[in-house]
DNA sequence: GACTGTGAAGCCATTCACAGCT
DNA sequence: AGCTGTGAATGGCTTCACAGTC
């Protein structure tokens, strides 16, 4: 019983297709080809068709895909055909930004609880919800049935927070702290580290520079 | 003149090794094996050795790697052996959080300018720097020699901001807006979309649920 | 004996190219 | 003719396994 045979890259692309289809739908497009989706999302048309083929046949040969239809299918595949209650621990700068992040709301991710250990931010409002002390974490997770948690606490507190989330019934965690969580295998953890992106950038910029240096060196002799 | 033959996955892992080595160094470890690095970062030891092999021979057979030494090599490879001036456009919630993000500072990414179109946040201080109007974007980029820009503006403004950054000399962009930028090929753009992570999570949670359903269905008949 | 560095094998994802439908 | 769906070919990354070194 493996988790699935679908590449993660495919899932990420499906999410991108979904956004593109929403846009096409807003523009009143009714039918769309794999080439059009590919152009709009920066992949190849064969890739689009292969990705969709993992889940069924959604198009009509000689015609293309019905935009609304395909969008619905993809959203169902991704689990976006419903709302997901999410709890967030760590009401610092980043936590506050995420609690109010519209991208989450639009896609059905509802922040139903924001928590902090520090008494300072407790009582603050983020939209309709109020920052609570971490003591009430378990209570809220259970009452709201949250299966997803977001961690935006400092590295030192991350592991403990992760364990409490799991103990209270959370099945998946989006971790923005720099600490690498060690949690049971069946818990889905995704680690977001902005510096990692920056480092890919600086690696490439550094290569560019080296190339230029070598170029001028070759020229010189 | 291809950009390089090194897989991006390798670069990302090098960044992770770098963090792990820093930690080992702080703990006073002098020598470390590929197995130890692998265990500490969740990869295989062969992977660690292969990744390093792209750039040279840094270890001693029968012994392992010198922690400080290897860390230095990796940081040089990633371009982390210096500081990088970075400008940030969009002083909203997320922009503020990033402007103060310690993870950047620690790794040598110095935010040397924060800009906004909205007059509201202008004049606000983030640490030592003050939010400026976007008119002064070009001036600051040139004066400080920034090659990296971060975009945290709404989708509607992202494209224009991207173009202005490039026109002023920025070579790489970390884009937090939901808009997919179209910029010259030689500009390195990395798109960060939190919802994408969430969608990978909901896809997997949805699969889990389906599995359980099928399990009980199979049981029932 | 321990551990690195690496060619070869294996595996997985992407691309190709075309048969099949409208 | 146009476009999807897919088996086959390709390409690239990861794992294996071992020769080389300390």
Coordinates of C-alpha atoms (C1' of nucleotides) in Angstrom, one line a residue, chain B residues 33-34 49-50 59 61-62 65, chain C residues 1-8:
Chain B
X33 CA 31.6 11.0 7.7
X34 CA 29.2 11.0 4.8
X49 CA 29.4 11.8 -1.7
X50 CA 28.0 12.2 -5.2
X59 CA 37.5 14.3 2.2
X61 CA 39.6 8.1 2.6
X62 CA 39.3 6.1 5.7
X65 CA 35.6 15.2 6.1
Chain C
dG1 C1' 38.8 -1.5 9.4
dA2 C1' 36.9 2.7 8.1
dC3 C1' 35.6 5.7 4.8
dT4 C1' 35.9 8.3 0.3
dG5 C1' 35.4 8.6 -4.7
dT6 C1' 33.3 6.7 -8.8
dG7 C1' 31.9 3.7 -12.8
dA8 C1' 28.0 1.0 -13.7

